[in-house]
Amino acid sequence: MTQTWIEALFTRSDGQYLFARWGRPIVPVVFGVEDASLSVFKGAFEAVVVLAGHKMAETDPELGANLMVFCFREWGELLEVKDLGRLVPELEGLVARLEAAGANQYRIFRFERDGSIKAAFVFLKMDAALAAMEAETLALAQAVQTVVLWSDRAFDGTSPLARVGETVILRPEIGAVIRAGYDPVLPAMARDPSHALRLAARVSTVNN
């Protein structure tokens, strides 16, 4: 877990380094799943938030819920969700682009004035690939990918999860980066790649 490896996790396609973590307690809500899956998603978010040393809450005083997960069959269904267009500007254009690209998931983040994460919207088109995943795996993957702002290519060709026997777990090195990112000594948002060196130092300290 070198500085270079960590830096790549937060270096976007345009070459810019950008890290951000949540500044306020996370309040997740999930739409479009059966009741049994709701507890699975909640459990996954709770586990990752505890790992990070952050907090969850029952409600956000400004937004009500600040991490919204939408599960659906077709992208066009998002256009029928009441008031979603107010929360997600240019929703129609986004839906058209995702439909054309054949995407099955997408995440949008909103930020506080200090650059920390204020809200996140997760869209999951339950195609054959996602529908075949165990609910626990899908939920954990989304929790991991929303707890900090990763690069848009951080997990291209790989996964933040690993299978140990019959159990799917968060890869230890990814968990270590999440924990380091929530160290209160570090800024909630960083654009300088030297931030990756500070993350690597904290990961090394914990592991040793």
Short mmCIF file of N, CA, C and O in Angstrom, two decimals, residues 96-202:
data_model
loop_
_atom_site.label_atom_id
_atom_site.label_comp_id
_atom_site.label_asym_id
_atom_site.label_seq_id
_atom_site.Cartn_x
_atom_site.Cartn_y
_atom_site.Cartn_z
N ALA A 96 -30.50 9.50 -20.32
CA ALA A 96 -30.26 9.19 -21.73
C ALA A 96 -28.83 8.70 -21.94
O ALA A 96 -28.59 7.73 -22.68
N ARG A 97 -27.86 9.38 -21.30
CA ARG A 97 -26.46 8.99 -21.47
C ARG A 97 -26.18 7.62 -20.86
O ARG A 97 -25.46 6.79 -21.46
N LEU A 98 -26.74 7.36 -19.68
CA LEU A 98 -26.51 6.07 -19.03
C LEU A 98 -27.17 4.94 -19.80
O LEU A 98 -26.63 3.83 -19.91
N GLU A 99 -28.34 5.23 -20.36
CA GLU A 99 -29.06 4.24 -21.16
C GLU A 99 -28.25 3.89 -22.40
O GLU A 99 -28.07 2.72 -22.76
N ALA A 100 -27.73 4.93 -23.07
CA ALA A 100 -26.95 4.72 -24.29
C ALA A 100 -25.65 3.97 -24.02
O ALA A 100 -25.18 3.20 -24.86
N ALA A 101 -25.08 4.19 -22.83
CA ALA A 101 -23.81 3.55 -22.49
C ALA A 101 -24.00 2.12 -21.99
O ALA A 101 -23.02 1.39 -21.81
N GLY A 102 -25.25 1.73 -21.75
CA GLY A 102 -25.51 0.39 -21.23
C GLY A 102 -25.06 0.22 -19.79
O GLY A 102 -24.75 -0.89 -19.35
N ALA A 103 -25.03 1.32 -19.04
CA ALA A 103 -24.57 1.28 -17.65
C ALA A 103 -25.59 0.59 -16.77
O ALA A 103 -26.79 0.61 -17.04
N ASN A 104 -25.11 -0.02 -15.69
CA ASN A 104 -26.04 -0.63 -14.73
C ASN A 104 -25.93 0.01 -13.34
O ASN A 104 -26.66 -0.39 -12.43
N GLN A 105 -25.03 0.99 -13.18
CA GLN A 105 -24.97 1.72 -11.91
C GLN A 105 -24.30 3.07 -12.10
O GLN A 105 -23.52 3.26 -13.03
N TYR A 106 -24.64 3.98 -11.19
CA TYR A 106 -24.08 5.34 -11.27
C TYR A 106 -24.24 5.99 -9.90
O TYR A 106 -25.22 5.76 -9.20
N ARG A 107 -23.24 6.79 -9.54
CA ARG A 107 -23.27 7.49 -8.25
C ARG A 107 -23.03 8.97 -8.45
O ARG A 107 -22.16 9.37 -9.22
N ILE A 108 -23.80 9.78 -7.74
CA ILE A 108 -23.65 11.24 -7.77
C ILE A 108 -23.43 11.72 -6.33
O ILE A 108 -24.11 11.27 -5.40
N PHE A 109 -22.48 12.63 -6.17
CA PHE A 109 -22.20 13.19 -4.84
C PHE A 109 -22.48 14.68 -4.83
O PHE A 109 -22.32 15.37 -5.83
N ARG A 110 -22.91 15.18 -3.67
CA ARG A 110 -23.06 16.61 -3.42
C ARG A 110 -22.14 16.97 -2.26
O ARG A 110 -21.91 16.15 -1.37
N PHE A 111 -21.64 18.20 -2.24
CA PHE A 111 -20.59 18.55 -1.30
C PHE A 111 -20.92 19.78 -0.47
O PHE A 111 -21.65 20.68 -0.90
N GLU A 112 -20.35 19.80 0.75
CA GLU A 112 -20.45 20.95 1.63
C GLU A 112 -19.51 22.05 1.13
O GLU A 112 -18.71 21.83 0.22
N ARG A 113 -19.58 23.20 1.75
CA ARG A 113 -18.68 24.30 1.36
C ARG A 113 -17.22 23.95 1.59
O ARG A 113 -16.34 24.44 0.87
N ASP A 114 -16.94 23.12 2.60
CA ASP A 114 -15.55 22.75 2.86
C ASP A 114 -15.08 21.59 1.99
O ASP A 114 -13.95 21.12 2.12
N GLY A 115 -15.95 21.12 1.08
CA GLY A 115 -15.58 20.05 0.16
C GLY A 115 -15.91 18.65 0.65
O GLY A 115 -15.76 17.68 -0.11
N SER A 116 -16.33 18.51 1.90
CA SER A 116 -16.72 17.19 2.39
C SER A 116 -18.04 16.76 1.76
O SER A 116 -18.80 17.58 1.24
N ILE A 117 -18.31 15.45 1.81
CA ILE A 117 -19.52 14.92 1.18
C ILE A 117 -20.75 15.31 2.00
O ILE A 117 -20.78 15.15 3.23
N LYS A 118 -21.74 15.82 1.31
CA LYS A 118 -23.00 16.24 1.94
C LYS A 118 -24.12 15.24 1.65
O LYS A 118 -24.98 15.00 2.50
N ALA A 119 -24.12 14.68 0.45
CA ALA A 119 -25.17 13.75 0.04
C ALA A 119 -24.66 12.88 -1.10
O ALA A 119 -23.70 13.25 -1.80
N ALA A 120 -25.29 11.74 -1.28
CA ALA A 120 -24.95 10.85 -2.38
C ALA A 120 -26.22 10.18 -2.90
O ALA A 120 -27.13 9.89 -2.13
N PHE A 121 -26.25 9.98 -4.22
CA PHE A 121 -27.37 9.30 -4.87
C PHE A 121 -26.79 8.12 -5.64
O PHE A 121 -25.87 8.27 -6.44
N VAL A 122 -27.32 6.93 -5.36
CA VAL A 122 -26.83 5.70 -5.99
C VAL A 122 -27.95 5.13 -6.85
O VAL A 122 -29.05 4.87 -6.34
N PHE A 123 -27.67 4.92 -8.12
CA PHE A 123 -28.66 4.37 -9.05
C PHE A 123 -28.21 2.99 -9.50
O PHE A 123 -27.11 2.83 -10.04
N LEU A 124 -29.04 1.99 -9.26
CA LEU A 124 -28.72 0.61 -9.61
C LEU A 124 -29.78 0.04 -10.55
O LEU A 124 -30.91 -0.19 -10.14
N LYS A 125 -29.40 -0.13 -11.81
CA LYS A 125 -30.30 -0.77 -12.78
C LYS A 125 -30.11 -2.28 -12.63
O LYS A 125 -29.07 -2.81 -12.97
N MET A 126 -31.13 -2.94 -12.13
CA MET A 126 -31.00 -4.34 -11.78
C MET A 126 -31.08 -5.23 -13.01
O MET A 126 -32.07 -5.94 -13.25
N ASP A 127 -30.01 -5.19 -13.81
CA ASP A 127 -29.93 -6.06 -14.98
C ASP A 127 -29.51 -7.45 -14.52
O ASP A 127 -29.43 -7.74 -13.32
N ALA A 128 -29.23 -8.34 -15.47
CA ALA A 128 -28.90 -9.72 -15.11
C ALA A 128 -27.68 -9.80 -14.20
O ALA A 128 -27.63 -10.61 -13.27
N ALA A 129 -26.69 -8.95 -14.46
CA ALA A 129 -25.44 -9.00 -13.68
C ALA A 129 -25.68 -8.61 -12.23
O ALA A 129 -25.25 -9.31 -11.30
N LEU A 130 -26.37 -7.49 -12.00
CA LEU A 130 -26.62 -7.06 -10.62
C LEU A 130 -27.63 -7.96 -9.93
O LEU A 130 -27.51 -8.24 -8.73
N ALA A 131 -28.64 -8.41 -10.67
CA ALA A 131 -29.67 -9.27 -10.07
C ALA A 131 -29.08 -10.60 -9.61
O ALA A 131 -29.59 -11.23 -8.68
N ALA A 132 -27.99 -11.02 -10.25
CA ALA A 132 -27.37 -12.30 -9.90
C ALA A 132 -26.51 -12.19 -8.65
O ALA A 132 -26.14 -13.21 -8.06
N MET A 133 -26.20 -10.97 -8.23
CA MET A 133 -25.36 -10.78 -7.04
C MET A 133 -26.17 -11.03 -5.77
O MET A 133 -27.37 -10.74 -5.72
N GLU A 134 -25.51 -11.56 -4.77
CA GLU A 134 -26.16 -11.69 -3.47
C GLU A 134 -26.41 -10.29 -2.92
O GLU A 134 -25.61 -9.37 -3.12
N ALA A 135 -27.51 -10.13 -2.21
CA ALA A 135 -27.87 -8.81 -1.67
C ALA A 135 -26.76 -8.28 -0.77
O ALA A 135 -26.45 -7.08 -0.80
N GLU A 136 -26.15 -9.16 0.02
CA GLU A 136 -25.08 -8.74 0.94
C GLU A 136 -23.90 -8.16 0.16
O GLU A 136 -23.30 -7.16 0.56
N THR A 137 -23.55 -8.79 -0.95
CA THR A 137 -22.41 -8.34 -1.77
C THR A 137 -22.71 -7.01 -2.42
O THR A 137 -21.89 -6.09 -2.41
N LEU A 138 -23.90 -6.89 -3.00
CA LEU A 138 -24.29 -5.65 -3.67
C LEU A 138 -24.33 -4.50 -2.67
O LEU A 138 -23.82 -3.40 -2.94
N ALA A 139 -24.91 -4.74 -1.50
CA ALA A 139 -25.02 -3.70 -0.49
C ALA A 139 -23.65 -3.26 0.02
O ALA A 139 -23.38 -2.07 0.17
N LEU A 140 -22.77 -4.22 0.29
CA LEU A 140 -21.44 -3.89 0.79
C LEU A 140 -20.65 -3.10 -0.25
O LEU A 140 -19.95 -2.14 0.09
N ALA A 141 -20.78 -3.49 -1.51
CA ALA A 141 -20.06 -2.78 -2.57
C ALA A 141 -20.50 -1.32 -2.64
O ALA A 141 -19.67 -0.41 -2.80
N GLN A 142 -21.80 -1.07 -2.51
CA GLN A 142 -22.30 0.30 -2.58
C GLN A 142 -21.88 1.10 -1.36
O GLN A 142 -21.55 2.29 -1.45
N ALA A 143 -21.90 0.47 -0.20
CA ALA A 143 -21.48 1.16 1.03
C ALA A 143 -20.02 1.59 0.93
O ALA A 143 -19.66 2.73 1.28
N VAL A 144 -19.18 0.70 0.43
CA VAL A 144 -17.75 1.01 0.29
C VAL A 144 -17.53 2.14 -0.71
O VAL A 144 -16.73 3.05 -0.48
N GLN A 145 -18.27 2.12 -1.81
CA GLN A 145 -18.03 3.09 -2.87
C GLN A 145 -18.67 4.46 -2.61
O GLN A 145 -18.49 5.39 -3.40
N THR A 146 -19.42 4.58 -1.51
CA THR A 146 -20.00 5.87 -1.16
C THR A 146 -19.45 6.44 0.13
O THR A 146 -19.75 7.59 0.46
N VAL A 147 -18.63 5.70 0.87
CA VAL A 147 -18.15 6.19 2.16
C VAL A 147 -17.06 7.25 1.98
O VAL A 147 -16.85 8.10 2.83
N VAL A 148 -16.34 7.18 0.86
CA VAL A 148 -15.41 8.25 0.47
C VAL A 148 -15.58 8.45 -1.04
O VAL A 148 -16.17 7.62 -1.74
N LEU A 149 -15.03 9.55 -1.54
CA LEU A 149 -15.07 9.82 -2.97
C LEU A 149 -13.85 9.20 -3.63
O LEU A 149 -12.76 9.76 -3.60
N TRP A 150 -14.04 8.02 -4.20
CA TRP A 150 -12.96 7.35 -4.93
C TRP A 150 -12.84 7.95 -6.32
O TRP A 150 -13.75 8.60 -6.82
N SER A 151 -11.73 7.66 -6.97
CA SER A 151 -11.60 8.00 -8.39
C SER A 151 -12.67 7.30 -9.20
O SER A 151 -13.14 6.21 -8.83
N ASP A 152 -13.05 7.89 -10.32
CA ASP A 152 -14.03 7.25 -11.20
C ASP A 152 -13.48 5.98 -11.85
O ASP A 152 -14.21 5.23 -12.47
N ARG A 153 -12.19 5.75 -11.69
CA ARG A 153 -11.60 4.52 -12.25
C ARG A 153 -10.90 3.67 -11.19
O ARG A 153 -10.14 2.76 -11.52
N ALA A 154 -11.17 3.96 -9.92
CA ALA A 154 -10.48 3.27 -8.82
C ALA A 154 -10.64 1.76 -8.89
O ALA A 154 -9.70 1.01 -8.60
N PHE A 155 -11.83 1.30 -9.27
CA PHE A 155 -12.09 -0.13 -9.23
C PHE A 155 -12.36 -0.71 -10.62
O PHE A 155 -13.03 -1.73 -10.76
N ASP A 156 -11.82 -0.05 -11.64
CA ASP A 156 -11.92 -0.58 -13.00
C ASP A 156 -11.15 -1.90 -13.07
O ASP A 156 -9.96 -1.96 -12.75
N GLY A 157 -11.82 -2.94 -13.47
CA GLY A 157 -11.16 -4.23 -13.63
C GLY A 157 -10.87 -4.95 -12.33
O GLY A 157 -10.23 -6.01 -12.33
N THR A 158 -11.31 -4.40 -11.23
CA THR A 158 -11.10 -5.05 -9.94
C THR A 158 -12.31 -4.78 -9.06
O THR A 158 -13.30 -4.21 -9.51
N SER A 159 -12.25 -5.17 -7.80
CA SER A 159 -13.36 -4.95 -6.88
C SER A 159 -12.81 -4.60 -5.52
O SER A 159 -11.73 -5.08 -5.14
N PRO A 160 -13.53 -3.77 -4.76
CA PRO A 160 -13.09 -3.49 -3.40
C PRO A 160 -13.38 -4.65 -2.45
O PRO A 160 -12.99 -4.61 -1.29
N LEU A 161 -14.04 -5.69 -2.97
CA LEU A 161 -14.43 -6.84 -2.14
C LEU A 161 -13.63 -8.07 -2.54
O LEU A 161 -13.04 -8.15 -3.61
N ALA A 162 -13.61 -9.05 -1.64
CA ALA A 162 -12.94 -10.32 -1.91
C ALA A 162 -13.78 -11.44 -1.29
O ALA A 162 -14.51 -11.23 -0.32
N ARG A 163 -13.67 -12.63 -1.86
CA ARG A 163 -14.41 -13.77 -1.32
C ARG A 163 -13.46 -14.67 -0.55
O ARG A 163 -12.40 -15.07 -1.06
N VAL A 164 -13.83 -14.95 0.69
CA VAL A 164 -13.07 -15.88 1.53
C VAL A 164 -14.00 -17.04 1.85
O VAL A 164 -14.91 -16.91 2.67
N GLY A 165 -13.79 -18.16 1.19
CA GLY A 165 -14.71 -19.28 1.33
C GLY A 165 -16.07 -18.89 0.78
O GLY A 165 -16.19 -18.49 -0.37
N GLU A 166 -17.10 -18.96 1.62
CA GLU A 166 -18.44 -18.59 1.20
C GLU A 166 -18.79 -17.15 1.57
O GLU A 166 -19.89 -16.69 1.30
N THR A 167 -17.85 -16.45 2.17
CA THR A 167 -18.12 -15.10 2.68
C THR A 167 -17.44 -14.04 1.82
O THR A 167 -16.29 -14.19 1.42
N VAL A 168 -18.18 -12.97 1.53
CA VAL A 168 -17.62 -11.82 0.81
C VAL A 168 -17.23 -10.76 1.83
O VAL A 168 -18.04 -10.40 2.69
N ILE A 169 -15.99 -10.29 1.75
CA ILE A 169 -15.50 -9.30 2.71
C ILE A 169 -14.91 -8.10 1.98
O ILE A 169 -14.62 -8.17 0.78
N LEU A 170 -14.75 -7.03 2.70
CA LEU A 170 -14.03 -5.88 2.18
C LEU A 170 -12.54 -6.20 2.16
O LEU A 170 -12.00 -6.73 3.14
N ARG A 171 -11.88 -5.92 1.04
CA ARG A 171 -10.45 -6.17 0.97
C ARG A 171 -9.74 -5.38 2.08
O ARG A 171 -9.99 -4.19 2.24
N PRO A 172 -8.89 -6.01 2.87
CA PRO A 172 -8.26 -5.35 4.01
C PRO A 172 -7.54 -4.06 3.65
O PRO A 172 -7.58 -3.08 4.41
N GLU A 173 -6.88 -4.03 2.49
CA GLU A 173 -6.14 -2.82 2.12
C GLU A 173 -7.07 -1.66 1.81
O GLU A 173 -6.75 -0.50 2.10
N ILE A 174 -8.26 -1.96 1.28
CA ILE A 174 -9.24 -0.90 1.02
C ILE A 174 -9.83 -0.41 2.34
O ILE A 174 -10.01 0.79 2.56
N GLY A 175 -10.09 -1.34 3.26
CA GLY A 175 -10.57 -0.95 4.58
C GLY A 175 -9.56 -0.07 5.30
O GLY A 175 -9.94 0.90 5.97
N ALA A 176 -8.28 -0.37 5.14
CA ALA A 176 -7.24 0.42 5.80
C ALA A 176 -7.21 1.85 5.25
O ALA A 176 -7.01 2.81 6.00
N VAL A 177 -7.41 1.99 3.95
CA VAL A 177 -7.43 3.32 3.35
C VAL A 177 -8.63 4.12 3.84
O VAL A 177 -8.54 5.31 4.13
N ILE A 178 -9.78 3.46 3.96
CA ILE A 178 -10.99 4.13 4.46
C ILE A 178 -10.75 4.63 5.90
O ILE A 178 -11.05 5.77 6.22
N ARG A 179 -10.22 3.76 6.74
CA ARG A 179 -9.95 4.16 8.13
C ARG A 179 -8.99 5.34 8.17
O ARG A 179 -9.20 6.30 8.93
N ALA A 180 -7.94 5.28 7.38
CA ALA A 180 -6.95 6.37 7.35
C ALA A 180 -7.59 7.66 6.86
O ALA A 180 -7.30 8.75 7.36
N GLY A 181 -8.49 7.55 5.88
CA GLY A 181 -9.12 8.75 5.32
C GLY A 181 -9.99 9.49 6.30
O GLY A 181 -10.22 10.70 6.17
N TYR A 182 -10.48 8.78 7.32
CA TYR A 182 -11.33 9.41 8.33
C TYR A 182 -10.56 9.83 9.58
O TYR A 182 -11.16 10.24 10.57
N ASP A 183 -9.23 9.74 9.52
CA ASP A 183 -8.42 10.25 10.63
C ASP A 183 -8.72 11.74 10.79
O ASP A 183 -8.56 12.51 9.84
N PRO A 184 -9.17 12.18 11.97
CA PRO A 184 -9.55 13.59 12.14
C PRO A 184 -8.41 14.58 11.93
O PRO A 184 -8.66 15.77 11.72
N VAL A 185 -7.19 14.09 11.95
CA VAL A 185 -6.04 14.97 11.70
C VAL A 185 -5.99 15.38 10.22
O VAL A 185 -5.49 16.46 9.89
N LEU A 186 -6.51 14.53 9.35
CA LEU A 186 -6.48 14.80 7.91
C LEU A 186 -7.67 15.64 7.49
O LEU A 186 -8.74 15.60 8.12
N PRO A 187 -7.53 16.40 6.40
CA PRO A 187 -8.64 17.24 5.93
C PRO A 187 -9.78 16.39 5.37
O PRO A 187 -9.57 15.27 4.90
N ALA A 188 -11.00 16.93 5.42
CA ALA A 188 -12.17 16.22 4.89
C ALA A 188 -12.15 16.18 3.37
O ALA A 188 -12.81 15.34 2.76
N MET A 189 -11.42 17.09 2.77
CA MET A 189 -11.27 17.12 1.31
C MET A 189 -9.84 17.49 0.97
O MET A 189 -9.24 18.32 1.66
N ALA A 190 -9.28 16.88 -0.05
CA ALA A 190 -7.91 17.19 -0.45
C ALA A 190 -7.77 17.08 -1.97
O ALA A 190 -8.32 16.16 -2.58
N ARG A 191 -7.04 18.03 -2.54
CA ARG A 191 -6.77 18.01 -3.98
C ARG A 191 -5.29 17.82 -4.30
O ARG A 191 -4.92 17.65 -5.45
N ASP A 192 -4.46 17.87 -3.28
CA ASP A 192 -3.02 17.74 -3.49
C ASP A 192 -2.62 16.27 -3.34
O ASP A 192 -2.94 15.63 -2.33
N PRO A 193 -1.91 15.71 -4.32
CA PRO A 193 -1.51 14.30 -4.25
C PRO A 193 -0.67 13.96 -3.02
O PRO A 193 -0.56 12.79 -2.65
N SER A 194 -0.09 14.97 -2.36
CA SER A 194 0.69 14.70 -1.15
C SER A 194 -0.21 14.12 -0.06
O SER A 194 0.28 13.50 0.90
N HIS A 195 -1.52 14.33 -0.19
CA HIS A 195 -2.48 13.74 0.75
C HIS A 195 -2.34 12.21 0.76
O HIS A 195 -2.51 11.58 1.81
N ALA A 196 -2.03 11.62 -0.40
CA ALA A 196 -1.88 10.17 -0.49
C ALA A 196 -0.70 9.69 0.36
O ALA A 196 -0.74 8.60 0.93
N LEU A 197 0.33 10.52 0.46
CA LEU A 197 1.48 10.17 1.30
C LEU A 197 1.07 10.14 2.76
O LEU A 197 1.48 9.25 3.52
N ARG A 198 0.23 11.08 3.16
CA ARG A 198 -0.25 11.12 4.54
C ARG A 198 -1.15 9.92 4.84
O ARG A 198 -1.10 9.35 5.93
N LEU A 199 -1.97 9.52 3.85
CA LEU A 199 -2.78 8.32 4.01
C LEU A 199 -1.89 7.09 4.17
O LEU A 199 -2.12 6.25 5.05
N ALA A 200 -0.87 7.00 3.32
CA ALA A 200 0.03 5.84 3.36
C ALA A 200 0.74 5.75 4.71
O ALA A 200 0.93 4.66 5.25
N ALA A 201 1.12 6.90 5.27
CA ALA A 201 1.80 6.91 6.56
C ALA A 201 0.89 6.38 7.66
O ALA A 201 1.33 5.64 8.54
N ARG A 202 -0.38 6.76 7.60
CA ARG A 202 -1.32 6.29 8.62
C ARG A 202 -1.66 4.83 8.46
O ARG A 202 -1.82 4.11 9.44
#
